[in-house]
Coordinates of C-alpha atoms in Angstrom, one line a residue:
Chain A
M590 CA 131.7 -61.5 -64.7
D591 CA 134.3 -63.9 -63.4
L592 CA 134.6 -66.9 -65.6
T593 CA 137.1 -68.8 -63.4
P594 CA 134.6 -71.2 -61.7
H595 CA 133.2 -72.1 -65.1
L596 CA 136.6 -73.0 -66.6
P597 CA 136.1 -76.8 -66.3
A598 CA 132.9 -76.7 -68.3
L599 CA 134.3 -74.2 -70.8
Q600 CA 137.3 -76.5 -71.3
V601 CA 134.9 -79.1 -72.9
I602 CA 132.3 -76.8 -74.4
V603 CA 134.6 -74.5 -76.4
P604 CA 136.1 -77.2 -78.6
M605 CA 132.9 -79.2 -78.8
L606 CA 130.6 -76.4 -79.9
S607 CA 133.2 -74.9 -82.3
A608 CA 133.5 -78.2 -84.2
P609 CA 130.2 -77.7 -86.1
L610 CA 131.0 -74.0 -86.6
V611 CA 134.4 -74.9 -88.2
L612 CA 132.5 -77.1 -90.6
L613 CA 130.8 -73.9 -92.0
L614 CA 134.2 -72.2 -92.7
R615 CA 134.4 -73.1 -96.3
P616 CA 136.8 -70.4 -97.7
R617 CA 140.4 -71.6 -98.1
G618 CA 142.4 -71.6 -94.9
L619 CA 139.6 -70.3 -92.6
A620 CA 138.8 -73.7 -91.2
W621 CA 142.4 -74.1 -90.2
A622 CA 142.5 -70.7 -88.6
G623 CA 139.3 -71.3 -86.7
A624 CA 140.4 -74.8 -85.4
A625 CA 143.8 -73.5 -84.5
A626 CA 142.4 -70.5 -82.6
V627 CA 140.0 -72.9 -80.7
A628 CA 142.8 -75.2 -79.8
V629 CA 145.0 -72.4 -78.6
L630 CA 142.1 -71.1 -76.5
S631 CA 141.6 -74.5 -75.0
F632 CA 145.3 -74.6 -74.1
C633 CA 145.0 -71.2 -72.4
I634 CA 142.0 -72.5 -70.4
A635 CA 144.0 -75.6 -69.4
A636 CA 147.0 -73.5 -68.5
S637 CA 145.0 -71.2 -66.3
L638 CA 143.4 -74.2 -64.6
A639 CA 146.8 -75.8 -64.1
F640 CA 148.3 -72.7 -62.5
A641 CA 145.3 -72.4 -60.2
V642 CA 145.5 -76.0 -59.2
A643 CA 149.3 -75.7 -58.6
R644 CA 148.4 -72.9 -56.2
G645 CA 146.3 -75.5 -54.3
E646 CA 142.8 -74.8 -55.7
H647 CA 140.4 -77.6 -56.6
F648 CA 137.6 -77.1 -59.2
G649 CA 134.3 -78.9 -58.9
Y650 CA 131.5 -78.1 -61.3
D651 CA 128.0 -79.4 -61.1
M652 CA 126.7 -79.6 -64.6
G653 CA 123.4 -77.8 -65.1
G654 CA 123.3 -77.0 -61.4
W655 CA 122.4 -80.5 -60.3
R656 CA 124.2 -81.4 -57.1
A657 CA 127.1 -83.8 -57.3
P658 CA 126.0 -87.4 -56.7
Y659 CA 122.8 -86.9 -58.6
G660 CA 123.9 -84.7 -61.4
I661 CA 127.1 -85.0 -63.5
E662 CA 130.1 -83.5 -61.9
L663 CA 133.2 -82.1 -63.6
S664 CA 136.3 -81.8 -61.4
V665 CA 139.8 -80.6 -62.0
D666 CA 142.5 -81.6 -59.5
A667 CA 146.3 -81.8 -60.0
F668 CA 146.1 -85.1 -61.9
S669 CA 143.5 -83.9 -64.4
A670 CA 145.2 -80.5 -64.7
L671 CA 148.4 -82.2 -65.8
M672 CA 146.5 -84.4 -68.3
L673 CA 144.6 -81.3 -69.6
L674 CA 147.9 -79.5 -70.3
I675 CA 149.2 -82.6 -72.2
V676 CA 146.0 -83.0 -74.3
T677 CA 145.3 -79.4 -75.1
G678 CA 149.1 -78.7 -75.6
A679 CA 149.3 -81.5 -78.2
G680 CA 146.1 -80.3 -79.9
A681 CA 147.3 -76.7 -80.1
V682 CA 150.8 -77.6 -81.3
S683 CA 149.6 -80.0 -84.0
L684 CA 147.0 -77.6 -85.3
L685 CA 149.4 -74.6 -85.2
A686 CA 152.0 -76.5 -87.1
G687 CA 149.7 -78.6 -89.2
R688 CA 148.5 -76.4 -92.0
P689 CA 151.2 -77.2 -94.6
S690 CA 151.1 -80.9 -93.8
V691 CA 147.3 -81.1 -93.9
D692 CA 147.3 -79.1 -97.2
L693 CA 149.6 -81.7 -98.7
Q694 CA 147.6 -84.7 -97.5
I695 CA 143.9 -83.7 -97.5
E696 CA 142.0 -82.1 -100.3
Q697 CA 140.8 -78.6 -99.9
E698 CA 137.1 -79.3 -99.8
R699 CA 137.3 -82.0 -97.2
Q700 CA 139.5 -79.9 -94.8
P701 CA 136.6 -78.3 -92.8
L702 CA 135.3 -81.8 -92.1
F703 CA 138.7 -82.9 -91.1
Y704 CA 139.3 -80.0 -88.7
A705 CA 135.8 -80.5 -87.2
A706 CA 136.6 -84.1 -86.5
F707 CA 139.9 -83.0 -85.0
L708 CA 138.2 -80.6 -82.6
L709 CA 135.7 -83.3 -81.6
T710 CA 138.6 -85.7 -80.8
L711 CA 140.1 -82.9 -78.7
A712 CA 136.7 -82.2 -77.0
G713 CA 136.3 -85.9 -76.2
L714 CA 139.8 -86.4 -74.7
V715 CA 139.4 -83.2 -72.6
G716 CA 135.9 -84.4 -71.6
I717 CA 137.3 -87.7 -70.3
T718 CA 139.9 -85.8 -68.3
V719 CA 137.5 -83.5 -66.5
S720 CA 134.6 -85.8 -65.9
A721 CA 134.1 -87.2 -62.4
D722 CA 131.3 -89.5 -63.5
A723 CA 132.0 -93.0 -64.7
F724 CA 129.4 -93.1 -67.4
N725 CA 130.2 -89.7 -68.6
I726 CA 133.7 -90.9 -69.1
F727 CA 132.4 -93.7 -71.4
V728 CA 130.4 -91.2 -73.5
F729 CA 133.4 -88.9 -74.0
M730 CA 135.6 -91.9 -74.6
E731 CA 133.4 -92.9 -77.5
I732 CA 133.2 -89.3 -78.8
S733 CA 136.9 -89.0 -78.9
S734 CA 137.3 -92.5 -80.4
L735 CA 134.7 -92.1 -83.1
A736 CA 136.2 -88.8 -84.1
S737 CA 139.7 -90.1 -84.1
Y738 CA 138.8 -93.1 -86.3
V739 CA 137.6 -90.5 -88.8
I740 CA 140.8 -88.4 -88.7
I741 CA 143.1 -91.4 -88.9
A742 CA 141.3 -92.7 -92.0
G743 CA 141.2 -89.2 -93.5
G744 CA 144.5 -89.3 -95.2
P745 CA 145.6 -90.4 -98.6
D746 CA 147.2 -93.7 -97.5
R747 CA 144.9 -96.6 -98.2
R748 CA 146.6 -98.8 -95.6
A749 CA 145.1 -96.5 -92.9
L750 CA 141.7 -98.0 -93.7
P751 CA 142.3 -101.6 -92.5
A752 CA 144.4 -100.2 -89.7
V753 CA 141.5 -98.0 -88.5
F754 CA 139.0 -100.8 -88.9
K755 CA 141.2 -102.9 -86.5
Y756 CA 141.4 -99.9 -84.2
L757 CA 137.6 -99.5 -84.3
I758 CA 137.0 -103.1 -83.5
M759 CA 139.5 -103.2 -80.6
G760 CA 138.6 -99.8 -79.3
T761 CA 134.9 -100.7 -79.3
I762 CA 135.6 -103.9 -77.4
G763 CA 137.6 -102.0 -74.9
A764 CA 135.0 -99.3 -74.4
T765 CA 132.3 -102.0 -74.1
F766 CA 134.3 -103.9 -71.4
Y767 CA 134.5 -100.6 -69.6
L768 CA 130.8 -100.2 -69.9
I769 CA 130.2 -103.7 -68.5
G770 CA 132.4 -102.9 -65.5
V771 CA 130.6 -99.6 -64.9
G772 CA 127.3 -101.4 -65.1
L773 CA 128.4 -104.0 -62.5
V774 CA 129.6 -101.3 -60.2
Y775 CA 126.4 -99.3 -60.6
M776 CA 124.4 -102.5 -59.9
M777 CA 126.0 -102.9 -56.6
T778 CA 126.3 -99.3 -55.4
G779 CA 123.6 -97.4 -57.3
T780 CA 125.9 -94.5 -58.1
L781 CA 128.1 -93.4 -61.0
N782 CA 129.9 -90.5 -59.4
L783 CA 133.5 -91.5 -58.7
A784 CA 133.8 -89.9 -55.3
D785 CA 130.4 -91.4 -54.3
L786 CA 131.5 -94.8 -55.6
E787 CA 134.6 -94.6 -53.4
A788 CA 132.4 -94.0 -50.4
R789 CA 129.8 -96.6 -51.1
I790 CA 131.8 -99.7 -52.4
G791 CA 133.0 -100.3 -48.8
G792 CA 129.4 -101.0 -47.8
V793 CA 128.8 -103.7 -50.5
T794 CA 128.3 -107.1 -49.0
D795 CA 128.8 -109.3 -52.0
I796 CA 132.2 -108.3 -53.4
N797 CA 132.3 -110.7 -56.4
P798 CA 130.6 -108.3 -58.9
I799 CA 133.0 -105.5 -57.9
L800 CA 135.9 -107.8 -58.5
M801 CA 134.5 -108.7 -62.0
A802 CA 134.0 -105.0 -62.6
A803 CA 137.6 -104.2 -61.7
G804 CA 138.7 -106.9 -64.2
F805 CA 136.5 -105.6 -67.0
I806 CA 137.5 -102.0 -66.4
T807 CA 141.2 -102.7 -66.2
V808 CA 141.3 -104.9 -69.3
G809 CA 139.0 -102.5 -71.3
L810 CA 141.0 -99.5 -70.5
A811 CA 144.3 -101.4 -71.1
L812 CA 143.0 -102.1 -74.6
K813 CA 142.4 -98.4 -75.2
A814 CA 145.7 -97.5 -73.7
A815 CA 147.6 -100.1 -75.8
V816 CA 149.2 -101.7 -72.8
F817 CA 151.6 -104.4 -74.0
P818 CA 149.7 -107.5 -75.2
L819 CA 146.7 -105.4 -76.2
H820 CA 148.7 -102.9 -78.4
V821 CA 148.3 -104.6 -81.8
W822 CA 146.0 -101.9 -83.2
L823 CA 148.5 -99.0 -82.4
P824 CA 151.5 -99.3 -84.8
N825 CA 149.6 -99.4 -88.0
A826 CA 146.9 -96.9 -87.0
Y827 CA 149.6 -94.3 -86.1
A828 CA 151.9 -95.2 -89.0
H829 CA 149.4 -94.6 -91.7
A830 CA 147.4 -91.8 -90.2
P831 CA 147.9 -88.2 -91.6
H832 CA 151.1 -86.9 -90.1
M833 CA 149.4 -84.2 -88.0
V834 CA 147.0 -86.7 -86.6
T835 CA 149.9 -88.9 -85.5
V836 CA 151.5 -86.0 -83.8
F837 CA 148.3 -85.3 -81.8
L838 CA 147.2 -88.9 -81.0
A839 CA 150.7 -90.2 -80.2
A840 CA 151.2 -87.4 -77.7
C841 CA 148.0 -87.8 -75.8
A842 CA 145.4 -90.4 -76.8
T843 CA 146.6 -93.5 -75.1
K844 CA 147.7 -91.5 -72.1
V845 CA 144.1 -90.4 -71.5
A846 CA 143.1 -94.1 -71.3
I847 CA 146.0 -94.7 -68.8
Y848 CA 144.7 -91.7 -66.9
V849 CA 141.2 -93.2 -66.5
L850 CA 142.7 -96.6 -65.6
I851 CA 144.8 -95.2 -62.8
R852 CA 142.2 -92.8 -61.6
F853 CA 139.5 -95.4 -61.5
D854 CA 141.7 -98.0 -59.8
F855 CA 143.2 -95.7 -57.2
F856 CA 140.0 -93.8 -56.4
V857 CA 137.4 -96.5 -56.4
F858 CA 139.0 -99.9 -56.0
Q859 CA 142.2 -99.6 -54.1
A860 CA 140.6 -97.8 -51.2
N861 CA 138.0 -100.6 -50.7
L862 CA 139.1 -103.9 -51.9
P863 CA 141.5 -105.8 -49.6
G864 CA 144.6 -106.9 -51.4
H865 CA 143.7 -105.0 -54.5
Q866 CA 146.9 -102.9 -54.4
L867 CA 149.0 -106.0 -54.7
Q868 CA 146.8 -107.5 -57.5
F869 CA 147.1 -104.2 -59.4
S870 CA 150.8 -104.2 -59.0
L871 CA 151.4 -107.8 -59.8
F872 CA 149.1 -107.7 -62.8
L873 CA 150.6 -104.6 -64.4
L874 CA 154.3 -105.0 -63.5
P875 CA 155.1 -108.0 -65.8
L876 CA 153.0 -106.5 -68.6
A877 CA 154.9 -103.2 -68.3
L878 CA 158.3 -104.9 -68.3
M879 CA 157.4 -107.2 -71.3
G880 CA 156.1 -104.2 -73.2
I881 CA 159.3 -102.2 -72.5
L882 CA 161.5 -105.0 -73.7
V883 CA 159.5 -106.5 -76.6
A884 CA 158.5 -103.2 -78.1
S885 CA 162.0 -101.7 -77.8
A886 CA 163.4 -104.8 -79.5
V887 CA 160.8 -104.7 -82.3
A888 CA 161.6 -101.0 -82.8
M889 CA 165.3 -101.8 -83.4
F890 CA 164.4 -103.8 -86.5
E891 CA 161.6 -101.7 -87.9
G892 CA 162.2 -100.3 -91.3
H893 CA 159.4 -97.7 -91.6
L894 CA 160.2 -94.4 -89.7
K895 CA 156.6 -93.8 -88.4
R896 CA 156.0 -97.4 -87.5
L897 CA 159.3 -97.4 -85.6
L898 CA 158.2 -94.4 -83.5
A899 CA 154.8 -95.9 -83.0
V900 CA 156.2 -99.2 -81.7
S901 CA 158.5 -97.2 -79.4
S902 CA 155.3 -95.6 -78.0
V903 CA 154.2 -99.0 -76.8
A904 CA 157.5 -99.3 -74.9
Q905 CA 157.0 -95.8 -73.4
I906 CA 153.5 -96.8 -72.2
G907 CA 155.3 -99.6 -70.5
Y908 CA 157.4 -97.1 -68.5
I909 CA 154.3 -95.2 -67.4
M910 CA 152.6 -98.4 -66.3
L911 CA 155.8 -99.6 -64.6
G912 CA 155.8 -96.4 -62.5
A913 CA 152.1 -96.7 -61.7
S914 CA 152.5 -100.4 -60.7
F915 CA 154.9 -99.5 -57.9
V916 CA 151.9 -97.8 -56.1
S917 CA 154.4 -95.5 -54.3
Q918 CA 154.8 -91.7 -54.3
A919 CA 158.1 -91.9 -56.2
G920 CA 156.7 -94.4 -58.8
L921 CA 153.6 -92.4 -59.5
V922 CA 155.6 -89.1 -59.8
A923 CA 157.8 -90.9 -62.3
A924 CA 154.8 -92.2 -64.2
F925 CA 153.1 -88.8 -64.5
A926 CA 156.3 -87.0 -65.3
H927 CA 156.9 -89.5 -68.0
M928 CA 153.4 -88.9 -69.4
F929 CA 154.3 -85.2 -69.8
N930 CA 157.9 -85.8 -71.1
H931 CA 157.0 -88.5 -73.5
A932 CA 154.3 -86.4 -75.0
L933 CA 156.9 -83.7 -75.6
A934 CA 159.5 -86.1 -77.0
K935 CA 157.2 -88.1 -79.2
G936 CA 155.2 -85.1 -80.3
G937 CA 158.5 -83.4 -81.4
L938 CA 159.7 -86.6 -83.2
F939 CA 156.4 -86.9 -85.1
L940 CA 156.5 -83.2 -86.0
A941 CA 160.0 -83.7 -87.4
V942 CA 158.6 -86.7 -89.4
A943 CA 155.9 -84.4 -90.7
C944 CA 158.6 -82.0 -91.8
L945 CA 160.5 -84.8 -93.6
A946 CA 157.3 -85.9 -95.2
C947 CA 156.9 -82.6 -97.0
H948 CA 159.8 -83.5 -99.2
Y949 CA 160.0 -87.3 -99.0
R950 CA 156.8 -89.2 -99.9
D951 CA 158.1 -92.6 -98.8
L952 CA 159.0 -92.7 -95.1
R953 CA 160.9 -96.0 -95.1
L954 CA 164.3 -95.6 -93.6
D955 CA 166.3 -96.6 -96.6
Q956 CA 164.5 -94.0 -98.7
L957 CA 165.3 -91.2 -96.3
A958 CA 169.1 -91.7 -96.5
G959 CA 171.0 -88.4 -96.5
A960 CA 167.9 -86.3 -95.7
A961 CA 169.9 -84.2 -93.2
R962 CA 171.9 -82.6 -96.0
T963 CA 168.8 -81.2 -97.6
M964 CA 166.9 -80.5 -94.4
P965 CA 169.5 -79.9 -91.7
L966 CA 167.2 -78.0 -89.3
T967 CA 164.6 -80.7 -89.3
A968 CA 167.1 -83.5 -88.8
A969 CA 168.6 -81.5 -85.9
A970 CA 165.2 -81.2 -84.2
F971 CA 164.7 -84.9 -84.7
V972 CA 168.1 -85.5 -82.9
V973 CA 167.1 -83.3 -79.9
C974 CA 163.7 -84.9 -79.5
G975 CA 165.3 -88.3 -80.0
F976 CA 167.8 -87.6 -77.2
S977 CA 164.9 -86.8 -75.0
L978 CA 163.2 -90.1 -75.9
I979 CA 166.4 -92.0 -75.0
G980 CA 166.8 -90.0 -71.8
I981 CA 170.1 -88.1 -72.4
P982 CA 170.8 -85.8 -69.4
G983 CA 169.7 -82.2 -70.1
T984 CA 166.5 -83.3 -71.9
A985 CA 163.1 -83.8 -70.5
G986 CA 163.2 -87.6 -71.0
F987 CA 166.2 -87.9 -68.6
I988 CA 164.2 -86.4 -65.7
S989 CA 161.4 -89.1 -65.8
K990 CA 163.8 -92.0 -66.4
W991 CA 166.0 -90.8 -63.5
L992 CA 162.9 -90.6 -61.3
L993 CA 161.7 -94.1 -62.5
I994 CA 165.1 -95.6 -61.6
G995 CA 165.0 -93.9 -58.2
A996 CA 161.5 -95.3 -57.6
A997 CA 162.6 -98.8 -58.7
L998 CA 165.5 -98.7 -56.2
E999 CA 163.1 -97.9 -53.4
R1000 CA 161.5 -101.4 -53.8
D1001 CA 162.8 -104.1 -51.5
S1002 CA 162.6 -107.0 -54.0
S1003 CA 164.1 -107.2 -57.5
A1004 CA 165.1 -103.5 -57.5
F1005 CA 168.3 -104.2 -59.5
V1006 CA 166.5 -106.4 -62.1
L1007 CA 164.1 -103.5 -62.7
V1008 CA 166.9 -101.0 -63.0
A1009 CA 168.7 -103.3 -65.4
I1010 CA 165.6 -103.6 -67.6
I1011 CA 165.1 -99.8 -67.7
L1012 CA 168.8 -99.3 -68.6
A1013 CA 168.7 -102.1 -71.2
S1014 CA 165.6 -100.6 -72.9
S1015 CA 167.2 -97.2 -72.8
L1016 CA 170.2 -98.6 -74.7
M1017 CA 167.7 -100.2 -77.2
A1018 CA 166.1 -96.8 -77.6
L1019 CA 169.6 -95.4 -78.3
V1020 CA 170.0 -98.1 -81.0
Y1021 CA 166.8 -97.4 -82.8
I1022 CA 167.1 -93.6 -82.6
W1023 CA 170.7 -93.8 -83.7
R1024 CA 169.7 -95.9 -86.7
V1025 CA 167.5 -93.1 -87.9
V1026 CA 170.1 -90.5 -87.1
E1027 CA 172.8 -92.5 -89.0
T1028 CA 170.5 -92.8 -92.0
L1029 CA 169.6 -89.1 -92.0
Y1030 CA 173.2 -87.9 -91.6
F1031 CA 175.7 -90.4 -92.8
R1032 CA 174.2 -92.5 -95.6
P1033 CA 174.5 -91.4 -99.3
A1034 CA 171.1 -90.2 -100.6
V1035 CA 169.1 -92.8 -102.4
V1036 CA 166.1 -90.6 -103.4
E1037 CA 166.2 -86.9 -104.3
A1038 CA 164.1 -84.7 -102.1
E1039 CA 160.9 -83.6 -104.0
G1040 CA 161.5 -79.9 -103.2
P1041 CA 164.5 -77.9 -102.4
G1042 CA 165.4 -76.7 -98.9
E1043 CA 163.6 -77.0 -95.6
A1044 CA 160.1 -77.8 -94.6
P1045 CA 157.6 -74.9 -94.6
L1046 CA 158.5 -72.3 -92.0
Q1047 CA 155.3 -72.6 -90.0
L1048 CA 155.9 -76.4 -89.5
L1049 CA 159.6 -76.0 -88.8
L1050 CA 159.1 -73.2 -86.2
V1051 CA 156.7 -75.2 -84.1
T1052 CA 158.9 -78.3 -84.4
W1053 CA 161.8 -76.4 -83.0
A1054 CA 159.7 -74.8 -80.3
V1055 CA 158.8 -78.3 -79.1
A1056 CA 162.4 -79.5 -79.4
L1057 CA 163.5 -76.5 -77.3
A1058 CA 160.7 -77.3 -74.8
N1059 CA 162.3 -80.7 -74.5
I1060 CA 165.5 -79.1 -73.4
G1061 CA 163.7 -76.4 -71.3
F1062 CA 161.7 -78.9 -69.3
G1063 CA 164.9 -81.0 -69.0
L1064 CA 166.7 -78.1 -67.3
F1065 CA 163.8 -76.6 -65.4
P1066 CA 161.4 -79.4 -64.7
R1067 CA 159.8 -77.7 -61.6
F1068 CA 156.3 -77.1 -62.9
P1069 CA 155.4 -80.5 -64.3
L1070 CA 157.1 -82.2 -61.3
A1071 CA 155.1 -80.1 -58.9
L1072 CA 151.9 -81.1 -60.6
S1073 CA 153.0 -84.7 -60.8
S1074 CA 153.8 -85.0 -57.1
A1075 CA 150.6 -83.2 -56.1
A1076 CA 148.7 -85.7 -58.3
A1077 CA 150.6 -88.7 -56.7
E1078 CA 149.9 -87.4 -53.2
L1079 CA 146.2 -87.0 -54.1
L1080 CA 145.9 -90.6 -55.5
L1081 CA 147.8 -92.2 -52.6
G1082 CA 145.7 -90.2 -50.2
H1083 CA 142.7 -92.0 -51.5
T1084 CA 144.1 -95.4 -51.1
R1085 CA 144.7 -95.1 -47.4
Chain B
M1273 CA 117.0 -125.2 -55.0
K1274 CA 120.3 -124.9 -56.8
L1275 CA 118.6 -125.2 -60.2
L1276 CA 116.1 -122.5 -59.3
E1277 CA 119.0 -120.2 -58.2
L1278 CA 120.6 -120.7 -61.6
L1279 CA 117.3 -120.1 -63.4
G1280 CA 116.9 -116.9 -61.3
Y1281 CA 119.9 -115.5 -63.1
F1282 CA 118.4 -116.4 -66.5
N1283 CA 118.9 -112.9 -68.0
Y1284 CA 122.5 -112.8 -66.9
W1285 CA 123.2 -116.2 -68.5
V1286 CA 121.8 -114.9 -71.7
F1287 CA 123.9 -111.8 -71.4
A1288 CA 127.1 -114.0 -70.9
I1289 CA 126.2 -116.2 -73.8
V1290 CA 125.3 -113.5 -76.2
L1291 CA 128.5 -111.6 -75.2
S1292 CA 130.7 -114.6 -75.9
V1293 CA 128.9 -115.3 -79.3
G1294 CA 129.6 -111.7 -80.3
L1295 CA 133.2 -111.7 -79.2
Y1296 CA 133.8 -115.0 -80.9
T1297 CA 132.3 -113.7 -84.2
V1298 CA 134.5 -110.6 -84.1
I1299 CA 137.6 -112.7 -83.6
A1300 CA 136.9 -115.7 -85.8
K1301 CA 135.4 -114.2 -89.0
V1302 CA 137.6 -112.8 -91.7
N1303 CA 134.8 -111.0 -93.5
L1304 CA 134.7 -107.4 -92.3
V1305 CA 130.9 -107.0 -92.4
K1306 CA 130.5 -110.2 -90.4
K1307 CA 133.0 -108.8 -87.9
L1308 CA 130.8 -105.7 -87.5
I1309 CA 127.7 -107.9 -87.0
G1310 CA 129.6 -109.7 -84.3
L1311 CA 130.5 -106.4 -82.7
S1312 CA 126.8 -105.4 -82.7
I1313 CA 125.8 -108.6 -81.0
F1314 CA 128.6 -108.1 -78.5
Q1315 CA 127.2 -104.6 -77.6
S1316 CA 123.6 -105.8 -77.5
A1317 CA 124.5 -108.2 -74.8
V1318 CA 125.5 -105.2 -72.6
F1319 CA 122.2 -103.5 -73.3
L1320 CA 120.5 -106.6 -71.9
M1321 CA 122.6 -106.5 -68.8
Y1322 CA 121.7 -102.9 -68.1
I1323 CA 118.0 -103.4 -68.8
T1324 CA 117.9 -106.5 -66.5
M1325 CA 119.4 -104.7 -63.5
D1326 CA 116.9 -101.8 -63.6
K1327 CA 113.9 -104.1 -63.3
V1328 CA 112.2 -103.9 -59.9
E1329 CA 109.7 -106.8 -59.3
G1330 CA 106.2 -105.6 -59.9
G1331 CA 107.6 -102.2 -61.0
T1332 CA 106.1 -100.2 -63.8
A1333 CA 107.2 -97.3 -66.0
P1334 CA 108.4 -94.4 -63.8
I1335 CA 105.7 -91.9 -64.6
I1336 CA 104.0 -90.1 -61.8
Q1337 CA 100.3 -89.9 -62.4
K1338 CA 97.4 -88.3 -60.4
G1339 CA 95.3 -90.7 -58.4
L1340 CA 97.9 -93.5 -58.5
E1341 CA 100.0 -93.3 -55.4
N1342 CA 102.3 -95.9 -53.8
Q1343 CA 103.3 -97.2 -57.2
V1344 CA 106.5 -99.3 -57.5
F1345 CA 108.7 -98.0 -60.3
S1346 CA 111.5 -99.6 -62.2
N1347 CA 114.8 -97.7 -62.0
P1348 CA 114.8 -95.3 -65.0
L1349 CA 118.5 -94.4 -64.8
P1350 CA 120.0 -97.6 -66.5
Q1351 CA 117.5 -97.2 -69.3
V1352 CA 118.6 -93.7 -69.9
L1353 CA 122.3 -94.8 -69.8
I1354 CA 121.7 -97.6 -72.2
L1355 CA 119.8 -95.4 -74.6
T1356 CA 123.0 -93.4 -74.8
A1357 CA 125.0 -96.6 -75.3
I1358 CA 122.7 -97.7 -78.0
V1359 CA 123.2 -94.4 -79.8
V1360 CA 127.0 -94.9 -79.5
G1361 CA 126.6 -98.5 -80.8
V1362 CA 124.7 -97.3 -83.8
S1363 CA 127.2 -94.6 -84.7
T1364 CA 130.1 -97.0 -84.3
L1365 CA 128.3 -99.5 -86.6
A1366 CA 127.6 -96.7 -89.1
L1367 CA 131.2 -95.5 -89.1
G1368 CA 132.5 -99.1 -89.3
L1369 CA 130.3 -99.8 -92.3
A1370 CA 131.5 -96.5 -93.9
I1371 CA 135.1 -97.7 -93.4
V1372 CA 134.3 -101.1 -95.0
V1373 CA 132.8 -99.3 -98.0
R1374 CA 136.0 -97.3 -98.4
I1375 CA 138.1 -100.5 -98.0
N1376 CA 136.1 -102.1 -100.7
E1377 CA 136.7 -99.1 -103.0
C1378 CA 140.4 -99.1 -102.4
Y1379 CA 141.1 -102.8 -102.2
G1380 CA 138.2 -104.4 -104.2
T1381 CA 137.6 -106.9 -101.3
I1382 CA 136.3 -107.0 -97.8
E1383 CA 138.0 -110.3 -96.8
E1384 CA 140.7 -109.5 -94.2
D1385 CA 143.2 -112.1 -95.5
E1386 CA 143.0 -110.7 -99.1
I1387 CA 143.5 -107.2 -97.8
L1388 CA 146.6 -108.2 -95.9
D1389 CA 148.0 -109.9 -99.1
A1390 CA 147.3 -106.7 -101.1
D1391 CA 149.7 -104.5 -99.1

């Protein structure tokens, strides 16, 4: 039996149905093994989908055999294949590396529950990515959000609780806004399938509800994606979550919301609303620029290592939105490449933080002074991923920043202002990453490490694998770039 | 005529008002449980919007029965959708309350300002 046509459905079903099974794996370590195996399997499914899509295939899947506009459709094209790689890759990496860190932070008897919620988050994020149905996206969004609230609050840090409460409130408001938008669109068109919506919105006579829907959907998803003024939930939620959860969510959670935002806007609205392209661009461009500048500046003065990296994520989301707001081939390629590369860089950085956290309980910068002398390999991995975040040539981060600058130069107006802002924020990234590097390497130790030597081998190996991937995709970026440019062509093809 | 037109959108006015009341409560209250109450009100407003739009004038429940042909039915799809959304809302509320209980265990208070002072 050939499973290939069923891969889009399996991609969601495998992690979702394994979650309750993992719950039953009570003996020590089994829950981890089960969850990690499932995550790796999901990654293999995503990889085979991505290779097939890169060859030019397109997957459509009618759930339950109901034909597309009536039933729920799953679809995998170049854009969703890229996203699936990021999401399942982040899931697989954080679970493979995660056992020592999770053992430290979460009691043995609660671990099966934790891993089950982790897999549900993965299933939800993957589900958002493959759905071609507006309401189905909402349902998966809530599955992933509810499960991620649980895993964020699952750690020993009590400050995670108020942080997750804030995230729950803002996340629910965002999702409800999205629901209102979908309702308005459904009211005017009578369909929920994205492709069908695209075809039918053109025939709507009264355009006002559609405009309202575009506003609600954009703001709701921007809340979920932590686009600049709506990002206040993010720093604390990421900073106080268990370290492995931060690795996973920082690498992919907000990007999935950006994915839906871009997909919905390009597929449904830009094709049909006159002048919407310009509105989209003019709305997001200033927010992206302010996010880049303000968040980078805040990160320069942040004293807690995890918060620093979390705030820097807000700036990186700004880069992605900036590329998308150009609404050009070059801009979109830069945005998608940056999604991939930022996931690699930030995932690697948070993995290095998890390594540090094995021996240093307090992750404030002044407490970490001199850590490179006890944990040289961890610190070196941090430096490599940090370079990638800054965009030093030879690392993955350089590729996407280079593309973004190229895309900015293509614009007629204000090209040099944009380039200046991108360069300035890269310098700020250099400052905040260097502050950490300086503390780790050149300051005399304040606190003794709690254990001798490096982090556990399992954690360290995966951290270095990701660090090397940062260099690898910096030198040979062909595959992610091929997917990105195919995705950009696809989206722009829909706007014409 | 103008007034009748406004009254014709009665349900949508209620939707907008309830939505705003809920959102205001979420933003303005410091007590975490009250915030969750506001969130629930906010979500209920959306349920009303979906239920309103599926109503067809003179329509009845969409069940096909023998001997009753040419019936006008209300659209069942938004009802199904909102049933899902209600379930999501209930689970969000349950999880939110569970977090509030844990906050109360760890901090001894559920007032947002006092929690901020504690850390």
